[in-house]
Short mmCIF file of C-alpha atoms and ligand atoms in Angstrom, two decimals:
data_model
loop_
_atom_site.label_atom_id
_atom_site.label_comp_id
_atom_site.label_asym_id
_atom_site.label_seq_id
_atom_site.Cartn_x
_atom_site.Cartn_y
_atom_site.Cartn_z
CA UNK A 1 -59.72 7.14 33.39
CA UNK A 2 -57.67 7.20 30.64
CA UNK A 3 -54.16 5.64 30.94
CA UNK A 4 -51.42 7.98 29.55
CA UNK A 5 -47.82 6.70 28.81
CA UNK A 6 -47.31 9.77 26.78
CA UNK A 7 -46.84 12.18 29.67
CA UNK A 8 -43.61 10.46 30.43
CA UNK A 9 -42.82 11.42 26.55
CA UNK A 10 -43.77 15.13 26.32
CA UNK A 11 -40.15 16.71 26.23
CA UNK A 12 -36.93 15.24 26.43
CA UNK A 13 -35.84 15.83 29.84
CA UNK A 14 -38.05 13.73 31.10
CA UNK A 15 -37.49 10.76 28.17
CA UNK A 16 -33.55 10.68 29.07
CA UNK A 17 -34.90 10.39 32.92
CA UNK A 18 -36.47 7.90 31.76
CA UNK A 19 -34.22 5.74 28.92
CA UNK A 20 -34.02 2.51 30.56
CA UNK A 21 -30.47 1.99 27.60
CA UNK A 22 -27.49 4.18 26.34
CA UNK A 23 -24.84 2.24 24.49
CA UNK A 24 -21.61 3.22 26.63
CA UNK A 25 -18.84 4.08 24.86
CA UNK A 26 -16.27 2.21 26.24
CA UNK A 27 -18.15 -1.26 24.98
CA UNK A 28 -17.64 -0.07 21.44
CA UNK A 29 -14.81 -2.32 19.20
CA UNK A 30 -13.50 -1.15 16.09
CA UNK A 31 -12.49 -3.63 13.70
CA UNK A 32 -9.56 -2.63 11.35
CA UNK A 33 -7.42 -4.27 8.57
CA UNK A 34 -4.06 -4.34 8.40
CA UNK A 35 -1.96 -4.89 5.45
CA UNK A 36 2.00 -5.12 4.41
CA UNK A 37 3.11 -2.23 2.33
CA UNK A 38 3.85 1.07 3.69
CA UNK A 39 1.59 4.21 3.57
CA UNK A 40 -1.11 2.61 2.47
CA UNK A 41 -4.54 3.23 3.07
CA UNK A 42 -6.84 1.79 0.47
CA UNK A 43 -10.88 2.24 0.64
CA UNK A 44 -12.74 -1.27 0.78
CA UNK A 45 -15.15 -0.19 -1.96
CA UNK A 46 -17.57 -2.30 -0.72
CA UNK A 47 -17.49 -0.88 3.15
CA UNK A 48 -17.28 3.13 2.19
CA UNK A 49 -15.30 4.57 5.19
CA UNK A 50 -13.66 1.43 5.86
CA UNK A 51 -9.97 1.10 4.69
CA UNK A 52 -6.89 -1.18 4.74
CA UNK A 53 -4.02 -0.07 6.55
CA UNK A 54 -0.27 -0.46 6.01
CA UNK A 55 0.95 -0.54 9.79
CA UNK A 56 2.35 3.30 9.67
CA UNK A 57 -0.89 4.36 8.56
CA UNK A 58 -2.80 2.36 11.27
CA UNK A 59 -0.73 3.94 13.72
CA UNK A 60 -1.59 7.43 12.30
CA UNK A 61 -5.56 6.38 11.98
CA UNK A 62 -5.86 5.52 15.53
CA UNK A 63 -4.00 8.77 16.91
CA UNK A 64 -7.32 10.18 15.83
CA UNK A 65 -9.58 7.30 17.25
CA UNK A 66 -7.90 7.13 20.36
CA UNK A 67 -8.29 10.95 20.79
CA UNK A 68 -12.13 10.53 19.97
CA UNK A 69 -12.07 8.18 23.00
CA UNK A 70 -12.08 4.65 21.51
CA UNK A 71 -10.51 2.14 23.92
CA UNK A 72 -10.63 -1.14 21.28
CA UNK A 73 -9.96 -2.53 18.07
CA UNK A 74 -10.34 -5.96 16.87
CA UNK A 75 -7.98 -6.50 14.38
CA UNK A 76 -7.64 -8.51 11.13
CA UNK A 77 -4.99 -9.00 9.01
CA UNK A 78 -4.28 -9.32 5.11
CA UNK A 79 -1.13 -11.47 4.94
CA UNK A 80 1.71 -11.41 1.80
CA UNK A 81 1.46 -14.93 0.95
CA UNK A 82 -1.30 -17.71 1.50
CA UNK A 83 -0.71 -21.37 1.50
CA UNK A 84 -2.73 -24.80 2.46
CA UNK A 85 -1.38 -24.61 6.05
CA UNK A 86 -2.55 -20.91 6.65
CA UNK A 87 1.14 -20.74 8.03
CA UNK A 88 1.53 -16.57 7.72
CA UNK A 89 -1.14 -16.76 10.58
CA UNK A 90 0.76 -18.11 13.18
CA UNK A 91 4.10 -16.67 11.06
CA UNK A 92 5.69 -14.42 13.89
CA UNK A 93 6.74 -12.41 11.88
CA UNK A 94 3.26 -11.99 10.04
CA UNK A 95 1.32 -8.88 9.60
CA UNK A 96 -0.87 -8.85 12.50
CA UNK A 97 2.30 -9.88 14.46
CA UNK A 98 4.18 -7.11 13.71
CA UNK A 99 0.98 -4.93 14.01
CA UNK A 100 0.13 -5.79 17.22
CA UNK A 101 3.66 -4.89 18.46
CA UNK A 102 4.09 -1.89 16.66
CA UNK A 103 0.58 -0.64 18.13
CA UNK A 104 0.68 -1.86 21.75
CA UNK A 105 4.25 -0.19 21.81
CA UNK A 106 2.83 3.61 20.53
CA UNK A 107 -0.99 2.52 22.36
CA UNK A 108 -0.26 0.32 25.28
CA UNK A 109 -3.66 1.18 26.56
CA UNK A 110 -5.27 0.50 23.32
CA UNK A 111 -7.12 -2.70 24.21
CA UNK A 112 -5.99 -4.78 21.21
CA UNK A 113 -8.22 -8.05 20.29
CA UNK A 114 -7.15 -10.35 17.12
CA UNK A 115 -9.24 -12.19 15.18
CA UNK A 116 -8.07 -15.39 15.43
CA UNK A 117 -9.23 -17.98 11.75
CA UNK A 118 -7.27 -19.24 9.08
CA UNK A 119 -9.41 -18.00 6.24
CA UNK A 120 -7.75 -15.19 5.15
CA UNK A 121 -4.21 -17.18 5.11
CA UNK A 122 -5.78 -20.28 3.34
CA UNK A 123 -5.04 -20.24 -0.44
CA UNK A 124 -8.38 -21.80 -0.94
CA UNK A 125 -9.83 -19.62 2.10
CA UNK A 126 -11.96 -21.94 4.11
CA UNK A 127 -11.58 -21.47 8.05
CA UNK A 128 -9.39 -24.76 8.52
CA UNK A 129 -7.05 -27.59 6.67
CA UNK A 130 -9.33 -28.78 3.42
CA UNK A 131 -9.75 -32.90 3.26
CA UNK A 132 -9.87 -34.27 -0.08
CA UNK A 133 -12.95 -34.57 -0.39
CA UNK A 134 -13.13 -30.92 0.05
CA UNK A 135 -14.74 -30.91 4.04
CA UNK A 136 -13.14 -29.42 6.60
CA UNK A 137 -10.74 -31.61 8.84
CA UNK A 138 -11.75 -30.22 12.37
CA UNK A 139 -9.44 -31.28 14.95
CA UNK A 140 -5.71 -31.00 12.89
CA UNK A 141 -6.98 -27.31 12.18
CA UNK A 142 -7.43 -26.31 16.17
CA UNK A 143 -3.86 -27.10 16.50
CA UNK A 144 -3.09 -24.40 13.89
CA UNK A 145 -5.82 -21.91 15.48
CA UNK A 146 -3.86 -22.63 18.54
CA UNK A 147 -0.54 -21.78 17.80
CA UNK A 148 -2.25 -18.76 15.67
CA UNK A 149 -3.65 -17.40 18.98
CA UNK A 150 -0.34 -18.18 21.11
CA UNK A 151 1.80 -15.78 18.42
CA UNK A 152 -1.19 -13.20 18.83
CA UNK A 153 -0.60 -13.19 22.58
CA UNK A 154 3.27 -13.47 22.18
CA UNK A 155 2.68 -10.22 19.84
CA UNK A 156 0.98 -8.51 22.88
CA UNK A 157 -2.37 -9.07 21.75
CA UNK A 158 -5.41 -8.58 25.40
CA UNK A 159 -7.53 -10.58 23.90
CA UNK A 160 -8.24 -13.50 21.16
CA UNK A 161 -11.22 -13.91 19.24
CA UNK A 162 -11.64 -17.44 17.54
CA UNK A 163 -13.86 -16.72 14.28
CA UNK A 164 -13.81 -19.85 12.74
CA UNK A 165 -16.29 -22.19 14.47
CA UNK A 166 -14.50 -25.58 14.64
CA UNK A 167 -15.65 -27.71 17.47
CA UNK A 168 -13.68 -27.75 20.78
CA UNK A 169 -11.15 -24.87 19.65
CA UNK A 170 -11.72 -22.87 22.89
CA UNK A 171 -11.21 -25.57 24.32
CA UNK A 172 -7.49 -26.28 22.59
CA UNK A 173 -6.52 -22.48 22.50
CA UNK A 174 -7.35 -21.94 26.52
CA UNK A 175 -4.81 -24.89 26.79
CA UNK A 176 -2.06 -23.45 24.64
CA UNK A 177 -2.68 -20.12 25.74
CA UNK A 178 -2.13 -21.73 29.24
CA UNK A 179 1.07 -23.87 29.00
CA UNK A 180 2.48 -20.92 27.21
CA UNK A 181 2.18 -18.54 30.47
CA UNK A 182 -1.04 -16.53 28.96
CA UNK A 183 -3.69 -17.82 31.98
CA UNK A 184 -4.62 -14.36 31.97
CA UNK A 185 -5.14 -13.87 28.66
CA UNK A 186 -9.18 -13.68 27.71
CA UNK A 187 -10.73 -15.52 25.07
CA UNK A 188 -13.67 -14.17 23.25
CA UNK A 189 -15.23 -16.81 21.20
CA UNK A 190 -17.31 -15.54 18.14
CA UNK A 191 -19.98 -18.79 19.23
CA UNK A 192 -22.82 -18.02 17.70
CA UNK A 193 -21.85 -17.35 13.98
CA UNK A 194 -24.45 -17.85 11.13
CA UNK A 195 -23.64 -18.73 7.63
CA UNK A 196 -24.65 -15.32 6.76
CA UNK A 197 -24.99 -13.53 3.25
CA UNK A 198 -24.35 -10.45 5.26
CA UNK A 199 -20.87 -11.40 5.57
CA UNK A 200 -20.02 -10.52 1.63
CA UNK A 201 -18.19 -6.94 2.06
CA UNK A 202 -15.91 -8.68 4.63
CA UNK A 203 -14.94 -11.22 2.22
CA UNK A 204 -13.43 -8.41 -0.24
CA UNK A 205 -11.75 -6.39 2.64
CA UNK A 206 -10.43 -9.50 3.82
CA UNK A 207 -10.08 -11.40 0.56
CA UNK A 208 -10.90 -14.06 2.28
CA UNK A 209 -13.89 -16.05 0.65
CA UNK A 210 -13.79 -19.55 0.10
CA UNK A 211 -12.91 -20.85 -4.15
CA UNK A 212 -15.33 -23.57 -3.36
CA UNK A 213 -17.83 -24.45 -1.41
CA UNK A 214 -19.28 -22.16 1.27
CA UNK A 215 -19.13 -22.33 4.99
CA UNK A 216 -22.54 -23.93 6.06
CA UNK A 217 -20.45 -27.11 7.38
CA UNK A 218 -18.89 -25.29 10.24
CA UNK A 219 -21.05 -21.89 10.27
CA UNK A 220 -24.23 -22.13 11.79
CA UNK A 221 -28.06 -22.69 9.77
CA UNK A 222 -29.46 -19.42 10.44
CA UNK A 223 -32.68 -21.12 10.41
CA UNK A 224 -31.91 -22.07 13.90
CA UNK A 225 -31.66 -20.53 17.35
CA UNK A 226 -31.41 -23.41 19.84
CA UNK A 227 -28.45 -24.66 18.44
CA UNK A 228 -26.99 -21.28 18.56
CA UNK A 229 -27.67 -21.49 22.38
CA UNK A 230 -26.29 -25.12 22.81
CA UNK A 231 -23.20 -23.48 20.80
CA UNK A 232 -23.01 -20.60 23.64
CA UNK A 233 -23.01 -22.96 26.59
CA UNK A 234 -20.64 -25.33 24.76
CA UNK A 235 -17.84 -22.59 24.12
CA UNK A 236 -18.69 -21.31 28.26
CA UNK A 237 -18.16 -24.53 29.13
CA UNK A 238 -14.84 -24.75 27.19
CA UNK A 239 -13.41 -21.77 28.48
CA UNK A 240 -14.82 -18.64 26.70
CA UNK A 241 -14.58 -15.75 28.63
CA UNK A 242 -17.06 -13.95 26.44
CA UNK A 243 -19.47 -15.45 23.55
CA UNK A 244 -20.62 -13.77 21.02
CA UNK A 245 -23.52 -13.08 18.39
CA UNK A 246 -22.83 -12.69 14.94
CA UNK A 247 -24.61 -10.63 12.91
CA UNK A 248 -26.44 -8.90 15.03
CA UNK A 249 -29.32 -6.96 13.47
CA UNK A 250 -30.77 -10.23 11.66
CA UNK A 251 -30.48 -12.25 14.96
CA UNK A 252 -31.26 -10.26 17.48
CA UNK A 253 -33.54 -13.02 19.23
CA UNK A 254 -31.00 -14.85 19.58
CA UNK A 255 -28.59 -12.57 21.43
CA UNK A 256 -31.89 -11.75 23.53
CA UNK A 257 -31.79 -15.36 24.49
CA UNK A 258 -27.90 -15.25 24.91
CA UNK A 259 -27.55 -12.62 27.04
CA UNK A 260 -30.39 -14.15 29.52
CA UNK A 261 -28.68 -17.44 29.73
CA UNK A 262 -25.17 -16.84 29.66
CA UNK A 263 -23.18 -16.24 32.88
CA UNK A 264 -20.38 -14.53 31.04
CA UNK A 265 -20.91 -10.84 29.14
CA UNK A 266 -22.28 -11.12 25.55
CA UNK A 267 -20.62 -9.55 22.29
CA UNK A 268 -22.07 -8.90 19.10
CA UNK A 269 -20.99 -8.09 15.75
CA UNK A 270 -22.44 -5.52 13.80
CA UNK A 271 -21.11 -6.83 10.47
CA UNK A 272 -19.71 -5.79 7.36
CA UNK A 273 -22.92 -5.93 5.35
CA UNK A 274 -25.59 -4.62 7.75
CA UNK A 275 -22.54 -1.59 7.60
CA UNK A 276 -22.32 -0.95 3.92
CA UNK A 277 -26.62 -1.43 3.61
CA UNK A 278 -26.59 1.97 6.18
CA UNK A 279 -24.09 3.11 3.59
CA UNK A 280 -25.22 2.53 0.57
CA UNK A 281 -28.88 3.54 1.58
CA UNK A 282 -27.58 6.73 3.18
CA UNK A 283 -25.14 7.65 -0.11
CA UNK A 284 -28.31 7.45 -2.08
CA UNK A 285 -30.30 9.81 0.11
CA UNK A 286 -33.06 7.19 1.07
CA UNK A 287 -32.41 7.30 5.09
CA UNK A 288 -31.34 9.68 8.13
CA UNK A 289 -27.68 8.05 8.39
CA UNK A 290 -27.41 9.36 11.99
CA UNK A 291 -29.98 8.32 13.58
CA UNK A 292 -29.88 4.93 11.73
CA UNK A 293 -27.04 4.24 13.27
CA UNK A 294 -27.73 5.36 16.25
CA UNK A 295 -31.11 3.29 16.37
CA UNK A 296 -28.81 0.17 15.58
CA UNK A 297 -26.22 0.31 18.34
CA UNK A 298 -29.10 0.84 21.02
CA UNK A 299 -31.32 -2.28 19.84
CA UNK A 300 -28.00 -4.12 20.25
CA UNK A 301 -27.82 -2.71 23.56
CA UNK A 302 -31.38 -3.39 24.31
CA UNK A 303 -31.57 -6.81 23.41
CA UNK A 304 -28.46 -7.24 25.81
CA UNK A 305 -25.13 -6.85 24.62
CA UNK A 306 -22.13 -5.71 26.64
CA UNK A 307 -19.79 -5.25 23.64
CA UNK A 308 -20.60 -3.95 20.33
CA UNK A 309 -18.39 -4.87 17.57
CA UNK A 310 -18.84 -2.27 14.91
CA UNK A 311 -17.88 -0.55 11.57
CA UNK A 312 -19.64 2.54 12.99
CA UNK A 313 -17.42 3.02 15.83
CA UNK A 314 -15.57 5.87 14.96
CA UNK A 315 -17.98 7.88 13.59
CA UNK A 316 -20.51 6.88 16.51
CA UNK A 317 -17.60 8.36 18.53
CA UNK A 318 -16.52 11.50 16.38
CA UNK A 319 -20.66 12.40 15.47
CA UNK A 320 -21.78 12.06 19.12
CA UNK A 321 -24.23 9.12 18.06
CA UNK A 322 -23.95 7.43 21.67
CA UNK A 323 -26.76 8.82 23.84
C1 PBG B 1 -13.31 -14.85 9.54
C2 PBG B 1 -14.30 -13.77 9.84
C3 PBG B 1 -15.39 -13.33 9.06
C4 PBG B 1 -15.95 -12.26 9.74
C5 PBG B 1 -15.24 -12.10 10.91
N1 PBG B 1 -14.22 -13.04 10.96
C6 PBG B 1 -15.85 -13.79 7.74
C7 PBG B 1 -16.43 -15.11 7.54
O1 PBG B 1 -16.58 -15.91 8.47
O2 PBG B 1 -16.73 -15.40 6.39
C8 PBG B 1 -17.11 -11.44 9.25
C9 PBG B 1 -17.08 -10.01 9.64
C10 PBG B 1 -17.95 -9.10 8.87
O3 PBG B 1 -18.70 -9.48 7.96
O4 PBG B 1 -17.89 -7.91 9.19
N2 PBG B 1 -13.80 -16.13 9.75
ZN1 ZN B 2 -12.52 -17.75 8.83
#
């Protein structure tokens, strides 16, 4: 007797009776950037289809992606002025600030998560306060990443997400969140984030890459995936509400081995350069860009994440890529 998988394959009836995923569409986040000005929305060369809003025209932008069903952002901002204490991010009257109110009061159902780092407000650009000898100082910095997530939540922010991988700052910003009446107020801690080269088109829309240095002292050797499960139980044990993988196509194995250990749902990140290599490959004609992305969002899915962070979102949403 021959054994015959294929009959369970011969039309596609019975293969979506069958489809053990489907990415649901409420687990999809869409990151945006928001920047002062007004009426601005300025392409990110290197993410086509990705933008940086002035806060009218971030409003206007997710009329649309609200209609198309999208129930989350995750939200970075672009701030006017950068200085050595990163002090426009926990500025209340900064840019995500003001975004975050202006959104939550035309979207209150709009689930809005911040990024919460110090890079982007950093005139050098690193993640936290830069010693003299050029390393970062760790534990002054969580007490800026703290009061940076307690103006998010004072903003009206649902959730923070702590990007910047110092030790023990889940830790500080569940406490600060706390004494400041936000016990409700999830955490999603970005906990297993690589030192990644895919990270480069972020960098631009953000203008946020480090003048010297890199980020290998704080972000994690992607040669290893142990440590990025010791980093996982570290940040559950510290508070984290959910824990993340970032990226996500290069390291699937690892949020494989995350989702079956941790007892809290798993994100991952999609990011900004595994986004612009669909792009770029799809401009020039070399791939199917539908079904590419559509391939990506279920391996994320397969290999076990809950949330998918992703450039795609809209477009997953408005081409009917979710299946
Ligand atoms: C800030 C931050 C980065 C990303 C998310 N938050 C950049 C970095 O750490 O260098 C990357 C997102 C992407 O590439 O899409 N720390
Ligand atoms: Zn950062």
């Amino acid at each position: 007797m021959i054994i015959r998988p294929r009959r369970l394959r011969k039309n596609e009836t019975i293969r979506s009776m069958v489809a053990e995923t489907a990415v649901n569409p409420d687990s999809l986040v869409y990151p945006m950037f928001v920047v002062e000005g007004e009426k601005v929305k300025e392409p990110i060369p290197s993410m086509p289809g990705q933008f940086r809003f002035s806060i009218d025209e971030i409003l206007k932008e997710l009329e649309s992606c609200v209609a198309l069903g999208l129930k989350s952002i995750l939200l970075f901002g672009i701030p006017s002025y950068k200085d050595e204490m990163a002090s426009s991010a926990y500025d209340d009257d900064g840019i995500v600030q003001r975004a975050v109110r202006s959104i939550k009061t035309k979207f209150p159902d709009l689930y809005v998560i911040t990024d919460v780092c110090l890079c982007e407000y950093m005139s050098h650009g690193h993640c936290g306060i830069v010693k003299e000898d050029g390393d970062v100082d760790n534990d002054p910095t969580l007490e800026l990443l703290a009061k940076t997530a307690l103006s998010h939540a004072e903003a009206g922010a649902d959730m923070v997400a702590p990007s910047d991988m110092m030790d023990g700052r889940v830790a500080a910003i569940r406490g600060k969140l706390d004494e400041g009446g936000y016990q409700n107020l999830p955490i999603m801690a970005y906990s297993a984030k690589f030192a990644s080269a895919y990270y480069g088109p972020f960098r631009d829309a953000a203008d946020s890459a480090p003048h010297f240095g890199n980020r290998k002292s704080y972000q994690m050797d992607v040669r290893n995936g142990r440590e990025a499960l010791r980093e996982v139980e570290l940040d559950i044990e510290e508070g984290a509400d959910i824990v993340m993988v970032k990226p996500g196509l290069a390291f699937l194995d690892v949020l494989r081995q995350t989702a079956e250990m941790s007892c809290v749902p798993v994100a991952v990140y999609n990011v900004s350069g595994e986004y612009s290599m669909v792009k770029a490959a799809a401009q020039a004609g070399w791939i199917d860009e539908n079904s590419i992305i559509r391939e990506n969002l279920l391996a994320f899915k397969r290999a076990g994440a809950d949330i998918i962070i992703t450039y795609h979102a809209k477009e997953a949403l408005e081409k009917g890529l979710i299946s």
